[in-house]
Amino acid sequence: MRRTLVATGLALLLLGTACGEGRTPAAPTSAGTPSASRQDPGQVDRTLASLRKVDDLPLYEMTYVGDYDPTAGVAGSTPPSPFGCSLFAAVADRDRPLFARNFDWDRNPALVLRTDPPDGHASISLVDISYLGVTADPTGDRRLLDAPLLPFDGMNERGLAVGLAADDGARAEPVPGRPTVGSVRILRLVLDSAATVDEAVAVFGRYNLDFDGGPPLHYLLADATGASAVVEFVDGTLKVDRRKGPWQALTNVPAVGVPERDLRRDHRYGVLAKELDRTGGKVDAAGALRLLDAVRQPHTRWSVTYGLRTGEVRVVTAGGGARDYRLPMA
């Protein structure tokens, strides 16, 4: 039975999902504009009522109540290029795998989003809601009903985590017969349906990715078994580099097929690699946040760690806030 996401240390009462097998018509985000929502009016009201501002980034929290269509609408363009992101997967104390990332971009509002679709895995993810057109007070804004479509990183109840970073050298050629989705939307499809790195790679292999309107991206995947992989598009073709040592890192330089000595010429990658080598890849959440701080930039918006077996999530923002969550693991 799917369990409801719980945030530790919060007074917010989270609402569970309730949706039958039938799907209701898409709820409009504005007059005449359909969204991904497949909620009934009561679920829409409870979703929007769950919104809370929790720090001055500003960072908000919201629990999505009910169902959504992760493939709704057009493929969707890629957001403009983040100035730089840093990600790594490693092993925490007592061999508990951990996923960590800095998201570096403009001064936009962000959202910690909890979803629990009736036909997919529960997850917790972070969304830059400016890409929904939301830049001011989002209270009651129905555009938030499309927030599940834009996770910039996240983890699901099976311990599968995924994050993205710009990779200006990548190029994805369409494969005939495959549906096309946006290159951020693919994270939602992974979180909803994959439990392992292998399953997540298979999700990538079922779709063409649309990089139009923004930079090409590459991705880091990790799961509760300790496996991880980088997914990139090299000469138009999907390529996968699976972890061979105790850690794997990703910044904004191509990684698949690139010698390690060349990767370390990138400053942020080199800082991550030196410290993870020193510890043999063993780092707990506190240590991971210290390492993320060592590669943070003036435009780092949030740093987050995901405990892939524990379900523990720690978010630190440029607004000075630190929030702890726990995602019950299936």
mmCIF file of C-alpha atoms in Angstrom:
data_model
loop_
_atom_site.group_PDB
_atom_site.id
_atom_site.type_symbol
_atom_site.label_atom_id
_atom_site.label_comp_id
_atom_site.label_asym_id
_atom_site.label_seq_id
_atom_site.Cartn_x
_atom_site.Cartn_y
_atom_site.Cartn_z
ATOM 1 C CA MET A 1 0.000 0.000 0.000
ATOM 2 C CA ARG A 2 1.378 3.396 -0.955
ATOM 3 C CA ARG A 3 2.313 5.513 2.020
ATOM 4 C CA THR A 4 1.922 9.261 2.310
ATOM 5 C CA LEU A 5 5.047 11.409 2.236
ATOM 6 C CA VAL A 6 5.973 12.850 5.620
ATOM 7 C CA ALA A 7 8.113 15.942 6.240
ATOM 8 C CA THR A 8 9.918 15.844 9.576
ATOM 9 C CA GLY A 9 9.720 18.768 11.922
ATOM 10 C CA LEU A 10 6.806 20.384 10.092
ATOM 11 C CA ALA A 11 3.407 21.292 11.424
ATOM 12 C CA LEU A 12 1.951 20.790 7.956
ATOM 13 C CA LEU A 13 -0.539 17.949 7.817
ATOM 14 C CA LEU A 14 -0.037 16.149 4.531
ATOM 15 C CA LEU A 15 -3.014 14.988 2.564
ATOM 16 C CA GLY A 16 -3.168 11.491 1.071
ATOM 17 C CA THR A 17 -4.279 10.818 -2.470
ATOM 18 C CA ALA A 18 -7.704 9.555 -3.414
ATOM 19 C CA CYS A 19 -8.417 8.770 -7.039
ATOM 20 C CA GLY A 20 -10.292 5.984 -8.728
ATOM 21 C CA GLU A 21 -9.298 4.305 -11.940
ATOM 22 C CA GLY A 22 -11.309 6.764 -14.032
ATOM 23 C CA ARG A 23 -9.682 10.060 -14.994
ATOM 24 C CA THR A 24 -11.473 13.373 -14.714
ATOM 25 C CA PRO A 25 -11.045 16.016 -17.424
ATOM 26 C CA ALA A 26 -7.950 18.191 -17.188
ATOM 27 C CA ALA A 27 -8.372 21.118 -14.824
ATOM 28 C CA PRO A 28 -7.697 24.466 -16.509
ATOM 29 C CA THR A 29 -4.732 26.464 -15.240
ATOM 30 C CA SER A 30 -6.251 29.567 -16.773
ATOM 31 C CA ALA A 31 -9.232 30.201 -18.985
ATOM 32 C CA GLY A 32 -9.235 27.608 -21.748
ATOM 33 C CA THR A 33 -5.760 26.245 -21.001
ATOM 34 C CA PRO A 34 -5.649 22.544 -20.036
ATOM 35 C CA SER A 35 -3.071 21.281 -17.560
ATOM 36 C CA ALA A 36 -1.658 17.920 -16.584
ATOM 37 C CA SER A 37 -4.105 17.726 -13.674
ATOM 38 C CA ARG A 38 -6.473 14.767 -13.594
ATOM 39 C CA GLN A 39 -7.915 15.841 -10.252
ATOM 40 C CA ASP A 40 -11.472 16.402 -9.186
ATOM 41 C CA PRO A 41 -12.316 19.905 -7.851
ATOM 42 C CA GLY A 42 -11.870 18.828 -4.229
ATOM 43 C CA GLN A 43 -8.399 17.459 -4.936
ATOM 44 C CA VAL A 44 -7.447 20.688 -6.699
ATOM 45 C CA ASP A 45 -8.591 22.692 -3.688
ATOM 46 C CA ARG A 46 -6.660 20.483 -1.245
ATOM 47 C CA THR A 47 -3.520 20.637 -3.393
ATOM 48 C CA LEU A 48 -3.516 24.428 -3.560
ATOM 49 C CA ALA A 49 -4.475 24.714 0.120
ATOM 50 C CA SER A 50 -1.414 22.648 1.100
ATOM 51 C CA LEU A 51 0.968 25.313 -0.240
ATOM 52 C CA ARG A 52 3.219 26.784 2.462
ATOM 53 C CA LYS A 53 6.085 29.265 2.280
ATOM 54 C CA VAL A 54 8.945 27.896 4.385
ATOM 55 C CA ASP A 55 11.884 30.246 3.775
ATOM 56 C CA ASP A 56 12.935 33.424 2.030
ATOM 57 C CA LEU A 57 14.479 31.944 -1.141
ATOM 58 C CA PRO A 58 11.458 31.882 -1.446
ATOM 59 C CA LEU A 59 10.949 28.128 -0.964
ATOM 60 C CA TYR A 60 7.467 26.645 -0.831
ATOM 61 C CA GLU A 61 6.092 23.192 -0.074
ATOM 62 C CA MET A 62 3.062 21.571 -1.659
ATOM 63 C CA THR A 63 1.449 18.139 -1.620
ATOM 64 C CA TYR A 64 -0.152 17.168 -4.919
ATOM 65 C CA VAL A 65 -3.440 15.381 -4.167
ATOM 66 C CA GLY A 66 -4.750 13.070 -6.884
ATOM 67 C CA ASP A 67 -3.632 12.127 -10.352
ATOM 68 C CA TYR A 68 -1.892 13.885 -13.229
ATOM 69 C CA ASP A 69 -0.917 13.036 -16.783
ATOM 70 C CA PRO A 70 2.895 13.197 -17.020
ATOM 71 C CA THR A 71 2.720 13.279 -20.835
ATOM 72 C CA ALA A 72 0.041 15.982 -21.117
ATOM 73 C CA GLY A 73 0.477 18.722 -23.676
ATOM 74 C CA VAL A 74 3.306 19.212 -26.108
ATOM 75 C CA ALA A 75 6.790 17.855 -25.613
ATOM 76 C CA GLY A 76 7.833 21.033 -23.842
ATOM 77 C CA SER A 77 11.016 22.997 -24.328
ATOM 78 C CA THR A 78 14.061 22.909 -22.114
ATOM 79 C CA PRO A 79 14.502 25.814 -19.704
ATOM 80 C CA PRO A 80 17.374 28.195 -20.464
ATOM 81 C CA SER A 81 20.794 26.966 -19.410
ATOM 82 C CA PRO A 82 21.590 26.963 -15.698
ATOM 83 C CA PHE A 83 24.934 28.620 -15.066
ATOM 84 C CA GLY A 84 26.199 25.363 -13.608
ATOM 85 C CA CYS A 85 25.115 22.433 -11.479
ATOM 86 C CA SER A 86 27.114 19.929 -9.427
ATOM 87 C CA LEU A 87 25.894 16.404 -8.607
ATOM 88 C CA PHE A 88 27.349 13.262 -7.099
ATOM 89 C CA ALA A 89 26.335 9.818 -5.894
ATOM 90 C CA ALA A 90 28.311 8.199 -3.093
ATOM 91 C CA VAL A 91 28.002 5.869 -0.097
ATOM 92 C CA ALA A 92 27.053 7.316 3.285
ATOM 93 C CA ASP A 93 27.804 5.884 6.714
ATOM 94 C CA ARG A 94 27.063 2.154 7.077
ATOM 95 C CA ASP A 95 27.085 1.795 3.280
ATOM 96 C CA ARG A 96 23.889 3.773 2.764
ATOM 97 C CA PRO A 97 23.905 5.270 -0.746
ATOM 98 C CA LEU A 98 23.369 8.998 -1.075
ATOM 99 C CA PHE A 99 22.604 11.413 -3.928
ATOM 100 C CA ALA A 100 23.527 15.110 -3.677
ATOM 101 C CA ARG A 101 23.272 18.145 -5.903
ATOM 102 C CA ASN A 102 23.588 21.929 -6.189
ATOM 103 C CA PHE A 103 21.113 23.694 -8.462
ATOM 104 C CA ASP A 104 22.687 26.885 -9.813
ATOM 105 C CA TRP A 105 20.468 29.375 -11.597
ATOM 106 C CA ASP A 106 18.532 32.648 -11.347
ATOM 107 C CA ARG A 107 16.795 34.077 -8.262
ATOM 108 C CA ASN A 108 13.544 32.224 -8.824
ATOM 109 C CA PRO A 109 11.056 30.742 -6.348
ATOM 110 C CA ALA A 110 11.315 27.007 -5.726
ATOM 111 C CA LEU A 111 8.910 24.329 -4.563
ATOM 112 C CA VAL A 112 9.372 21.106 -2.608
ATOM 113 C CA LEU A 113 6.708 18.934 -4.228
ATOM 114 C CA ARG A 114 5.255 15.691 -2.909
ATOM 115 C CA THR A 115 3.431 13.462 -5.367
ATOM 116 C CA ASP A 116 1.817 10.045 -4.966
ATOM 117 C CA PRO A 117 0.141 9.096 -8.259
ATOM 118 C CA PRO A 118 -2.256 6.130 -8.092
ATOM 119 C CA ASP A 119 -0.359 4.300 -10.857
ATOM 120 C CA GLY A 120 3.208 5.295 -9.981
ATOM 121 C CA HIS A 121 5.761 5.706 -7.212
ATOM 122 C CA ALA A 122 5.437 8.369 -4.536
ATOM 123 C CA SER A 123 8.244 10.903 -4.742
ATOM 124 C CA ILE A 124 9.636 14.175 -3.472
ATOM 125 C CA SER A 125 11.187 16.627 -5.914
ATOM 126 C CA LEU A 126 12.322 20.229 -6.304
ATOM 127 C CA VAL A 127 10.808 22.515 -8.907
ATOM 128 C CA ASP A 128 11.804 25.994 -10.094
ATOM 129 C CA ILE A 129 8.260 27.317 -10.440
ATOM 130 C CA SER A 130 9.287 30.303 -12.576
ATOM 131 C CA TYR A 131 9.140 27.860 -15.498
ATOM 132 C CA LEU A 132 5.428 27.531 -14.805
ATOM 133 C CA GLY A 133 5.170 31.301 -15.156
ATOM 134 C CA VAL A 134 4.913 31.742 -11.371
ATOM 135 C CA THR A 135 7.216 34.487 -10.131
ATOM 136 C CA ALA A 136 5.128 36.284 -7.478
ATOM 137 C CA ASP A 137 3.012 34.990 -4.578
ATOM 138 C CA PRO A 138 1.766 31.599 -5.817
ATOM 139 C CA THR A 139 -1.136 31.285 -3.375
ATOM 140 C CA GLY A 140 -4.113 29.845 -5.239
ATOM 141 C CA ASP A 141 -2.248 29.867 -8.571
ATOM 142 C CA ARG A 142 -3.625 26.993 -10.647
ATOM 143 C CA ARG A 143 -0.482 26.887 -12.737
ATOM 144 C CA LEU A 144 1.016 24.962 -9.811
ATOM 145 C CA LEU A 145 -1.119 22.015 -10.912
ATOM 146 C CA ASP A 146 1.517 21.473 -13.617
ATOM 147 C CA ALA A 147 4.389 21.403 -11.095
ATOM 148 C CA PRO A 148 4.783 17.591 -11.351
ATOM 149 C CA LEU A 149 5.965 18.056 -14.945
ATOM 150 C CA LEU A 150 9.121 20.015 -14.027
ATOM 151 C CA PRO A 151 11.222 18.232 -11.380
ATOM 152 C CA PHE A 152 14.823 19.444 -11.564
ATOM 153 C CA ASP A 153 15.873 16.685 -9.159
ATOM 154 C CA GLY A 154 14.067 14.185 -6.963
ATOM 155 C CA MET A 155 13.832 10.781 -5.302
ATOM 156 C CA ASN A 156 11.021 8.239 -5.245
ATOM 157 C CA GLU A 157 9.865 5.758 -2.605
ATOM 158 C CA ARG A 158 11.947 2.980 -4.191
ATOM 159 C CA GLY A 159 15.153 4.945 -3.586
ATOM 160 C CA LEU A 160 15.710 5.993 -7.200
ATOM 161 C CA ALA A 161 17.090 9.543 -7.569
ATOM 162 C CA VAL A 162 17.721 11.648 -10.657
ATOM 163 C CA GLY A 163 19.091 15.119 -11.365
ATOM 164 C CA LEU A 164 20.054 17.134 -14.430
ATOM 165 C CA ALA A 165 22.795 19.518 -15.528
ATOM 166 C CA ALA A 166 23.479 21.466 -18.713
ATOM 167 C CA ASP A 167 25.745 19.784 -21.274
ATOM 168 C CA ASP A 168 26.116 22.133 -24.217
ATOM 169 C CA GLY A 169 27.906 19.525 -26.321
ATOM 170 C CA ALA A 170 25.094 16.979 -26.278
ATOM 171 C CA ARG A 171 22.788 16.322 -29.220
ATOM 172 C CA ALA A 172 19.767 14.001 -29.232
ATOM 173 C CA GLU A 173 18.649 12.679 -32.616
ATOM 174 C CA PRO A 174 15.018 11.471 -32.731
ATOM 175 C CA VAL A 175 14.388 7.755 -33.178
ATOM 176 C CA PRO A 176 11.389 7.047 -35.442
ATOM 177 C CA GLY A 177 8.388 5.649 -33.607
ATOM 178 C CA ARG A 178 9.278 6.973 -30.167
ATOM 179 C CA PRO A 179 7.163 9.657 -28.466
ATOM 180 C CA THR A 180 8.898 12.949 -27.720
ATOM 181 C CA VAL A 181 8.991 14.559 -24.275
ATOM 182 C CA GLY A 182 10.751 17.571 -22.832
ATOM 183 C CA SER A 183 14.208 17.007 -21.420
ATOM 184 C CA VAL A 184 13.032 18.046 -17.935
ATOM 185 C CA ARG A 185 9.731 16.147 -18.217
ATOM 186 C CA ILE A 186 11.694 12.903 -18.535
ATOM 187 C CA LEU A 187 12.624 13.179 -14.841
ATOM 188 C CA ARG A 188 8.940 12.868 -13.922
ATOM 189 C CA LEU A 189 8.553 9.756 -16.058
ATOM 190 C CA VAL A 190 11.610 8.246 -14.367
ATOM 191 C CA LEU A 191 10.472 9.069 -10.823
ATOM 192 C CA ASP A 192 6.971 7.730 -11.413
ATOM 193 C CA SER A 193 7.940 4.429 -13.020
ATOM 194 C CA ALA A 194 11.537 3.389 -12.263
ATOM 195 C CA ALA A 195 12.882 1.654 -9.155
ATOM 196 C CA THR A 196 16.480 1.042 -10.267
ATOM 197 C CA VAL A 197 19.122 2.646 -12.448
ATOM 198 C CA ASP A 198 18.522 -0.039 -15.097
ATOM 199 C CA GLU A 199 14.798 0.728 -15.156
ATOM 200 C CA ALA A 200 15.488 4.463 -15.331
ATOM 201 C CA VAL A 201 17.857 3.994 -18.282
ATOM 202 C CA ALA A 202 15.105 1.984 -19.982
ATOM 203 C CA VAL A 203 12.698 4.916 -19.521
ATOM 204 C CA PHE A 204 15.171 7.214 -21.274
ATOM 205 C CA GLY A 205 15.370 4.667 -24.072
ATOM 206 C CA ARG A 206 11.624 4.768 -24.717
ATOM 207 C CA TYR A 207 11.468 8.491 -25.544
ATOM 208 C CA ASN A 208 12.998 11.101 -27.785
ATOM 209 C CA LEU A 209 14.112 14.141 -25.794
ATOM 210 C CA ASP A 210 13.332 17.664 -26.953
ATOM 211 C CA PHE A 211 16.220 20.070 -26.281
ATOM 212 C CA ASP A 212 14.660 22.937 -28.262
ATOM 213 C CA GLY A 213 14.453 26.288 -26.515
ATOM 214 C CA GLY A 214 17.284 25.601 -24.102
ATOM 215 C CA PRO A 215 20.576 23.775 -23.653
ATOM 216 C CA PRO A 216 21.081 20.067 -24.057
ATOM 217 C CA LEU A 217 21.186 18.257 -20.728
ATOM 218 C CA HIS A 218 22.811 15.223 -19.187
ATOM 219 C CA TYR A 219 21.644 13.322 -16.132
ATOM 220 C CA LEU A 220 22.874 11.488 -13.048
ATOM 221 C CA LEU A 221 20.897 8.492 -11.770
ATOM 222 C CA ALA A 222 21.387 6.541 -8.531
ATOM 223 C CA ASP A 223 19.419 3.905 -6.645
ATOM 224 C CA ALA A 224 19.149 2.183 -3.275
ATOM 225 C CA THR A 225 21.470 -0.663 -4.302
ATOM 226 C CA GLY A 226 24.367 1.783 -4.648
ATOM 227 C CA ALA A 227 24.308 1.729 -8.442
ATOM 228 C CA SER A 228 24.607 4.981 -10.379
ATOM 229 C CA ALA A 229 24.980 6.084 -13.990
ATOM 230 C CA VAL A 230 25.420 9.155 -16.151
ATOM 231 C CA VAL A 231 23.069 9.418 -19.136
ATOM 232 C CA GLU A 232 24.267 11.560 -22.037
ATOM 233 C CA PHE A 233 23.605 12.043 -25.720
ATOM 234 C CA VAL A 234 26.798 11.685 -27.740
ATOM 235 C CA ASP A 235 26.707 12.308 -31.502
ATOM 236 C CA GLY A 236 22.928 12.108 -31.333
ATOM 237 C CA THR A 237 22.795 8.764 -29.524
ATOM 238 C CA LEU A 238 21.955 7.911 -25.922
ATOM 239 C CA LYS A 239 25.027 6.708 -24.025
ATOM 240 C CA VAL A 240 25.310 5.425 -20.452
ATOM 241 C CA ASP A 241 28.356 5.475 -18.160
ATOM 242 C CA ARG A 242 27.756 3.248 -15.124
ATOM 243 C CA ARG A 243 29.654 3.790 -11.903
ATOM 244 C CA LYS A 244 32.825 1.732 -11.651
ATOM 245 C CA GLY A 245 34.124 2.976 -8.291
ATOM 246 C CA PRO A 246 32.717 4.116 -4.941
ATOM 247 C CA TRP A 247 31.359 7.416 -6.295
ATOM 248 C CA GLN A 248 30.239 9.166 -9.468
ATOM 249 C CA ALA A 249 30.017 12.913 -10.114
ATOM 250 C CA LEU A 250 28.635 15.187 -12.797
ATOM 251 C CA THR A 251 29.011 18.890 -13.535
ATOM 252 C CA ASN A 252 28.567 20.732 -16.838
ATOM 253 C CA VAL A 253 31.204 19.012 -18.923
ATOM 254 C CA PRO A 254 30.662 15.876 -21.010
ATOM 255 C CA ALA A 255 31.456 12.750 -18.998
ATOM 256 C CA VAL A 256 30.728 9.645 -21.083
ATOM 257 C CA GLY A 257 33.892 8.353 -22.716
ATOM 258 C CA VAL A 258 35.994 11.209 -21.295
ATOM 259 C CA PRO A 259 39.183 10.222 -19.410
ATOM 260 C CA GLU A 260 39.017 10.915 -15.678
ATOM 261 C CA ARG A 261 42.100 13.157 -15.826
ATOM 262 C CA ASP A 262 40.281 15.392 -18.305
ATOM 263 C CA LEU A 263 37.126 15.515 -16.192
ATOM 264 C CA ARG A 264 39.189 16.711 -13.226
ATOM 265 C CA ARG A 265 40.302 19.779 -15.163
ATOM 266 C CA ASP A 266 36.822 21.139 -14.532
ATOM 267 C CA HIS A 267 37.166 23.003 -11.220
ATOM 268 C CA ARG A 268 33.964 21.805 -9.559
ATOM 269 C CA TYR A 269 34.405 18.219 -10.713
ATOM 270 C CA GLY A 270 38.002 18.289 -9.484
ATOM 271 C CA VAL A 271 36.976 19.499 -6.008
ATOM 272 C CA LEU A 272 34.325 16.784 -5.751
ATOM 273 C CA ALA A 273 36.673 14.085 -7.003
ATOM 274 C CA LYS A 274 39.521 15.003 -4.638
ATOM 275 C CA GLU A 275 37.321 14.840 -1.544
ATOM 276 C CA LEU A 276 35.435 11.707 -2.599
ATOM 277 C CA ASP A 277 38.729 9.994 -3.353
ATOM 278 C CA ARG A 278 40.013 10.972 0.081
ATOM 279 C CA THR A 279 37.003 9.395 1.837
ATOM 280 C CA GLY A 280 36.725 6.395 -0.459
ATOM 281 C CA GLY A 281 33.315 7.695 -1.499
ATOM 282 C CA LYS A 282 31.968 7.489 2.047
ATOM 283 C CA VAL A 283 30.099 10.625 3.021
ATOM 284 C CA ASP A 284 27.006 11.230 5.131
ATOM 285 C CA ALA A 285 24.400 13.924 4.500
ATOM 286 C CA ALA A 286 26.206 16.527 6.599
ATOM 287 C CA GLY A 287 29.477 15.815 4.812
ATOM 288 C CA ALA A 288 27.747 15.889 1.443
ATOM 289 C CA LEU A 289 26.327 19.332 2.190
ATOM 290 C CA ARG A 290 29.790 20.559 3.208
ATOM 291 C CA LEU A 291 31.163 19.250 -0.076
ATOM 292 C CA LEU A 292 28.343 20.906 -2.024
ATOM 293 C CA ASP A 293 29.172 24.126 -0.194
ATOM 294 C CA ALA A 294 32.770 23.819 -1.409
ATOM 295 C CA VAL A 295 31.545 23.937 -5.039
ATOM 296 C CA ARG A 296 28.648 26.343 -4.569
ATOM 297 C CA GLN A 297 28.551 29.461 -6.715
ATOM 298 C CA PRO A 298 27.064 32.904 -6.081
ATOM 299 C CA HIS A 299 23.984 31.773 -8.012
ATOM 300 C CA THR A 300 23.487 28.412 -6.266
ATOM 301 C CA ARG A 301 19.778 28.326 -5.404
ATOM 302 C CA TRP A 302 19.546 25.108 -3.426
ATOM 303 C CA SER A 303 21.631 22.190 -2.216
ATOM 304 C CA VAL A 304 19.903 18.889 -1.501
ATOM 305 C CA THR A 305 20.822 15.405 -0.312
ATOM 306 C CA TYR A 306 18.688 12.308 -0.781
ATOM 307 C CA GLY A 307 19.179 9.201 1.390
ATOM 308 C CA LEU A 308 18.400 6.408 -1.067
ATOM 309 C CA ARG A 309 17.634 3.789 1.597
ATOM 310 C CA THR A 310 16.585 5.977 4.489
ATOM 311 C CA GLY A 311 14.271 8.333 2.581
ATOM 312 C CA GLU A 312 15.868 11.290 4.375
ATOM 313 C CA VAL A 313 15.986 14.552 2.424
ATOM 314 C CA ARG A 314 17.874 17.696 3.463
ATOM 315 C CA VAL A 315 17.378 20.971 1.563
ATOM 316 C CA VAL A 316 19.511 24.069 2.135
ATOM 317 C CA THR A 317 18.651 27.198 0.156
ATOM 318 C CA ALA A 318 20.225 30.494 -0.756
ATOM 319 C CA GLY A 319 17.492 32.038 1.361
ATOM 320 C CA GLY A 320 19.226 30.716 4.453
ATOM 321 C CA GLY A 321 16.732 27.989 5.191
ATOM 322 C CA ALA A 322 17.389 24.323 5.955
ATOM 323 C CA ARG A 323 14.539 21.808 5.806
ATOM 324 C CA ASP A 324 14.440 18.106 6.683
ATOM 325 C CA TYR A 325 11.985 15.673 5.100
ATOM 326 C CA ARG A 326 11.440 11.954 5.165
ATOM 327 C CA LEU A 327 9.989 9.984 2.285
ATOM 328 C CA PRO A 328 8.639 6.635 3.548
ATOM 329 C CA MET A 329 10.308 3.954 1.450
ATOM 330 C CA ALA A 330 8.312 1.185 -0.188
#
